[in-house]
Structures are given as structure tokens and as C-alpha cells.
mmCIF file of C-alpha atoms in Angstrom:
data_model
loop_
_atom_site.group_PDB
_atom_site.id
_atom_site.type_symbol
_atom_site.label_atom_id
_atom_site.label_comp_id
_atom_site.label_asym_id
_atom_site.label_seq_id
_atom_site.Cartn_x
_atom_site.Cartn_y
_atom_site.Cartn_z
ATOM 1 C CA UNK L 1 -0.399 -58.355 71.902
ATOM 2 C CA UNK L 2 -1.435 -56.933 75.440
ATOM 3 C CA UNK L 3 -3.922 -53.921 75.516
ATOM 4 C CA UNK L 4 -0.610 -51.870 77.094
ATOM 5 C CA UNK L 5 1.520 -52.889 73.678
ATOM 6 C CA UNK L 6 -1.446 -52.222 71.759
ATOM 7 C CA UNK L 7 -2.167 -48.297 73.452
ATOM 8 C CA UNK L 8 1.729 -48.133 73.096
ATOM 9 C CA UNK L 9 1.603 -48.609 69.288
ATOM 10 C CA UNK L 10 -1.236 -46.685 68.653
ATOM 11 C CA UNK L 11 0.083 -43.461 70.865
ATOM 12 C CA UNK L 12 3.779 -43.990 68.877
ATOM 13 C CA UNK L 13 1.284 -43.712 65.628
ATOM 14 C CA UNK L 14 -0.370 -40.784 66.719
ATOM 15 C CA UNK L 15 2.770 -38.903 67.771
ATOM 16 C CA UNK L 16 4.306 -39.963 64.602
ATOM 17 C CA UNK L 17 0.989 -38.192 62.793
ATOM 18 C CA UNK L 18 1.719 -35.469 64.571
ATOM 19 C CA UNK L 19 5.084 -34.992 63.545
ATOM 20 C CA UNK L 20 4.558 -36.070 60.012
ATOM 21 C CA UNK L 21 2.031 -33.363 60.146
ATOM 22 C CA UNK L 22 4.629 -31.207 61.436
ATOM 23 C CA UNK L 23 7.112 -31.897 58.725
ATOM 24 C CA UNK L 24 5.222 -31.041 55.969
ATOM 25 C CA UNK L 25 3.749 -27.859 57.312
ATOM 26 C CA UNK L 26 7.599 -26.487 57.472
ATOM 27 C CA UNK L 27 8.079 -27.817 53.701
ATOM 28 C CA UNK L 28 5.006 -25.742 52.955
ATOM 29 C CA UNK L 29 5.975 -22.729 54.780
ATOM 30 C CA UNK L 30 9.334 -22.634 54.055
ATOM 31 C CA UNK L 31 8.433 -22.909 50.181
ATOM 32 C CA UNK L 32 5.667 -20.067 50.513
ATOM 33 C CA UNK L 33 8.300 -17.675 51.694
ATOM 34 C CA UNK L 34 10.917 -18.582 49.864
ATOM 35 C CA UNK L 35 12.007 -16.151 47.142
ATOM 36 C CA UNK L 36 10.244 -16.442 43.762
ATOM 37 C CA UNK L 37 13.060 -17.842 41.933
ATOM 38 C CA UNK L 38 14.675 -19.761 44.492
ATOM 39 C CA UNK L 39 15.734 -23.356 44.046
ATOM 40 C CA UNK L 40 13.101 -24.120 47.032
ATOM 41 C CA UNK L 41 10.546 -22.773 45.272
ATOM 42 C CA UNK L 42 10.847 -24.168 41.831
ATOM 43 C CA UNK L 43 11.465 -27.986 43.025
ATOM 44 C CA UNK L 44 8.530 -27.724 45.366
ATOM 45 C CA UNK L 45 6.727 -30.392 43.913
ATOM 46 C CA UNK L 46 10.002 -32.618 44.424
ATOM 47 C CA UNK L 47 10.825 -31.598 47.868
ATOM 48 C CA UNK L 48 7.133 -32.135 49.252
ATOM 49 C CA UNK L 49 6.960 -35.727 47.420
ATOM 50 C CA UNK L 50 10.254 -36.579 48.839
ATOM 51 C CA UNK L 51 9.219 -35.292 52.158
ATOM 52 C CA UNK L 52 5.995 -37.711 51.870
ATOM 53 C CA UNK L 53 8.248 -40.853 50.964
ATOM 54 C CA UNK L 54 10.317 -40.065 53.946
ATOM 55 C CA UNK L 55 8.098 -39.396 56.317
ATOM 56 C CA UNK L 56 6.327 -43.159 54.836
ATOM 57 C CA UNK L 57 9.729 -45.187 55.227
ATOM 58 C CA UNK L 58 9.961 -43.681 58.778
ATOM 59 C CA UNK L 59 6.485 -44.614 59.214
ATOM 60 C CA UNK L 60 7.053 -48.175 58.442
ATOM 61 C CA UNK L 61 10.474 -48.287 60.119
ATOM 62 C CA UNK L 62 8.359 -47.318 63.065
ATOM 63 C CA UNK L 63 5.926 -50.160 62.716
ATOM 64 C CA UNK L 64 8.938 -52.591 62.817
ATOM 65 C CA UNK L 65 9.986 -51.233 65.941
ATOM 66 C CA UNK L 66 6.171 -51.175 67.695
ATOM 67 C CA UNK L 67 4.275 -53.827 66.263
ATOM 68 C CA UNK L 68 7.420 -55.942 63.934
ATOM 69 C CA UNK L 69 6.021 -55.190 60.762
ATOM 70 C CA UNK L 70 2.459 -55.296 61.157
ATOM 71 C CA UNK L 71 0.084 -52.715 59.879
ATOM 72 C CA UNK L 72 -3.268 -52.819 60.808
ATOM 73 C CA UNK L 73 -6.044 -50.132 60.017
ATOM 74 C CA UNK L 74 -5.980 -49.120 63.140
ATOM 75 C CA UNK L 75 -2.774 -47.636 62.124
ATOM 76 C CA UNK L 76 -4.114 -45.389 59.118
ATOM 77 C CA UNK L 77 -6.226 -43.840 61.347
ATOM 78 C CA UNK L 78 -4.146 -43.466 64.598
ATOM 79 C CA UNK L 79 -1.753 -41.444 61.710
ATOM 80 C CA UNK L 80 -4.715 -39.766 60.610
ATOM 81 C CA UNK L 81 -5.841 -38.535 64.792
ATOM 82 C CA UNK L 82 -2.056 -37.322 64.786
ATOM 83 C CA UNK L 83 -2.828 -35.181 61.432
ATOM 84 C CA UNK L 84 -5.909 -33.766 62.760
ATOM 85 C CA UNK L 85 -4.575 -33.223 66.360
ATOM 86 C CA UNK L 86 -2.014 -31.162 64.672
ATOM 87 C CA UNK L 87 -4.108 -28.958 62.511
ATOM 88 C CA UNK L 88 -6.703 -28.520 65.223
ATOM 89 C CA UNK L 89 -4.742 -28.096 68.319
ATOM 90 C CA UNK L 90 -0.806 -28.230 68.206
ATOM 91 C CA UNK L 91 -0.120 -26.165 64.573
ATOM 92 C CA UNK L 92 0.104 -22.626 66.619
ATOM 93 C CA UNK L 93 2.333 -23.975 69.129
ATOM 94 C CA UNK L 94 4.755 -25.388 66.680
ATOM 95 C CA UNK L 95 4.694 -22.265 64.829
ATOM 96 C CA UNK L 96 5.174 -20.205 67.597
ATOM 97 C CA UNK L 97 8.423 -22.613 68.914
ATOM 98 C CA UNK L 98 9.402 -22.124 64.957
ATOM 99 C CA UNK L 99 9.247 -18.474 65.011
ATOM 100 C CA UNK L 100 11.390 -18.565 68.332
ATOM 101 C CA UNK L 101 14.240 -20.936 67.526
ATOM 102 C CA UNK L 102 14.499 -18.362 63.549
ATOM 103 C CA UNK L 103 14.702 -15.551 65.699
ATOM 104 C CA UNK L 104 16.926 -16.976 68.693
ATOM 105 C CA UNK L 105 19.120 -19.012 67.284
ATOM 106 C CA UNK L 106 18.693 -19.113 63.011
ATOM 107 C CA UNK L 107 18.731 -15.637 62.418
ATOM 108 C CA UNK L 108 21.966 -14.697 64.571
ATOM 109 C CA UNK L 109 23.623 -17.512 63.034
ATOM 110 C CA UNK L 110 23.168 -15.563 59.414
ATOM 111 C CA UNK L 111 23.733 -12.149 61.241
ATOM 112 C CA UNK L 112 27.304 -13.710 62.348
ATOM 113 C CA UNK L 113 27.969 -15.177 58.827
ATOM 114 C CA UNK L 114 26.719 -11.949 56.713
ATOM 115 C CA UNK L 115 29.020 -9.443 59.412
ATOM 116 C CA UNK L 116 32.058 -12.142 58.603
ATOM 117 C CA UNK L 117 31.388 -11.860 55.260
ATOM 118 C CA UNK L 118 31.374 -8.441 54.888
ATOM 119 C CA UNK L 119 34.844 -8.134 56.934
ATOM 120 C CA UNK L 120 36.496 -10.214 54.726
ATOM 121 C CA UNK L 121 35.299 -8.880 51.896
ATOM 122 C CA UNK L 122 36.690 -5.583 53.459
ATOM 123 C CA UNK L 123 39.691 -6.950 54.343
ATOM 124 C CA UNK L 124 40.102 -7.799 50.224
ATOM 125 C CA UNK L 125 39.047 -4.506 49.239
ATOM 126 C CA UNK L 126 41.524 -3.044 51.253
ATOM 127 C CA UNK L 127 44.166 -5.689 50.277
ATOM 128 C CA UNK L 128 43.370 -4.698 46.606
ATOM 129 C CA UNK L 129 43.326 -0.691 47.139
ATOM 130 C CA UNK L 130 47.196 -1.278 49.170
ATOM 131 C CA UNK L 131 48.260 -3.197 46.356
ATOM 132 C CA UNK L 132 46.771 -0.669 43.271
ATOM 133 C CA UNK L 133 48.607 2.116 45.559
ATOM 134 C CA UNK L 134 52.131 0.303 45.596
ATOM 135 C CA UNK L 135 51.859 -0.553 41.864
ATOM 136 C CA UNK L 136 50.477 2.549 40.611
ATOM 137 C CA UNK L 137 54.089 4.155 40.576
ATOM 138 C CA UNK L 138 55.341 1.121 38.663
ATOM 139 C CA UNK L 139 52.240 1.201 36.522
ATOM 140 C CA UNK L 140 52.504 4.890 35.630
ATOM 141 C CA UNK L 141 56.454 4.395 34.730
ATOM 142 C CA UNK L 142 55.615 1.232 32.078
ATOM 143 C CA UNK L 143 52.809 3.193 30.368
ATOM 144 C CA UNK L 144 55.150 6.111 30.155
ATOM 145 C CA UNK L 145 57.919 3.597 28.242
ATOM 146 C CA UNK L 146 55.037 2.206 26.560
ATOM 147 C CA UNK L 147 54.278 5.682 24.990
ATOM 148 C CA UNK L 148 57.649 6.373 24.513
ATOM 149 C CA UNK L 149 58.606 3.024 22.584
ATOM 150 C CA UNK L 150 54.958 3.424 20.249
ATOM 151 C CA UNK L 151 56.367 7.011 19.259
ATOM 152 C CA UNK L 152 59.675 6.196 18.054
#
């Protein structure tokens, strides 16, 4: 392996470090502000550990790509830089692009779908209140034989 594969590998490692970093701060934030009895926040444990085995398959799917197969130490601790690099340096910037795409592009999305929503739900409550007027005339006749037949 040249010294070019070999800075190759270990800057793929790093990068993946990074994003593994990445990935696991959003399970952690988006568990902290989930609601108290959300699904999210009940099955954190799960979602975090299945997270972890993810980001370790993609990992090792990433060595057979770089180095076919091959794990050296070298590798732990390439990983590790990309952890660190993320805490120390790149964790504000993600969370700033984070905050951005919720508020540019997340956010309107569930605007959109709340506003349809409510419309349709309009639509059915006026659907309903059309449908009590036309019947209520029917309605009012049958309980009026109703009484009528209970009487006699």
C-alpha cells in the first residue's frame, strides 16, 4: 500500500469519525427534545444502540472499500481524530446547518401538512353540519311517530 492509499484510508476514517460523531449527536438531541412520553424517548436506549451497530457495519463496509477488509489500529484511532475533531471543532457548525435546514425546509413541511389537515378536517365538519341540517327535518318527523306509536 502506497503512502497516497494509505493518507487516503486514513482521511476516509477520519471523515467517517466525523460523521459517526455526527450521527449520534442528532440521536441524542433529537431524544432530549423529544416529548416525555414519546416513542423516541422511551426506546432511546434501542435507537442509540442501533445507531452504534449501524454506524459499525458502515464502518467496516468502508474498510472493504479503502483498505479490502483490513483493519489496522491505525484505524481505531483515525475514527477516534474524527470523534474528537467533531466535538472540538465541527459540532457548532453542524448544529447551526441543523437548526437551518428545521427551520427552512422541516418546519414548513409540518406547517403545510398541519394547515392541510386542518382544511380537511374543516371540510368534514362542514360536510357533517350540511348533512345534520338536511336530516334534521327527517329526524324531527321519526321522533315525532316514535312518540306517537309509544303512546298508543
Amino acid at each position: 500500500m502506497t503512502v497516497s492509499e494509505q493518507f487516503l484510508s486514513i482521511a476516509a476514517l477520519i471523515a467517517s469519525g466525523v460523521i459517526g460523531a455526527a450521527c449520534i449527536d442528532l440521536v441524542r438531541t433529537f431524544s432530549h427534545y423529544a416529548p416525555p412520553k414519546s416513542l423516541w424517548r422511551k426506546g432511546y436506549i434501542i435507537f442509540e444502540l442501533s445507531t452504534w451497530i449501524l454506524l459499525g457495519i458502515g464502518t467496516f463496509l468502508l474498510l472493504m472499500i479503502v483498505r479490502d477488509g483490513e483493519w489496522h489500529f491505525v484505524d481505531f484511532l483515525s475514527q477516534l481524530a474524527g470523534f474528537c475533531l467533531y466535538q472540538l471543532c465541527l459540532q457548532g457548525i453542524f448544529r447551526f446547518i441543523g437548526r437551518m435546514i428545521d427551520r427552512l425546509v422541516i418546519q414548513p413541511i409540518f406547517f403545510m401538512w398541519h394547515l392541510f389537515m386542518s382544511l380537511i378536517r374543516q371540510i368534514i365538519r362542514l360536510i357533517v353540519a350540511i348533512f345534520k341540517i338536511i336530516t334534521f327535518p327527517i329526524a324531527f318527523v321519526v321522533k315525532k311517530i316514535k312518540k306517537l306509536t309509544l303512546k298508543k
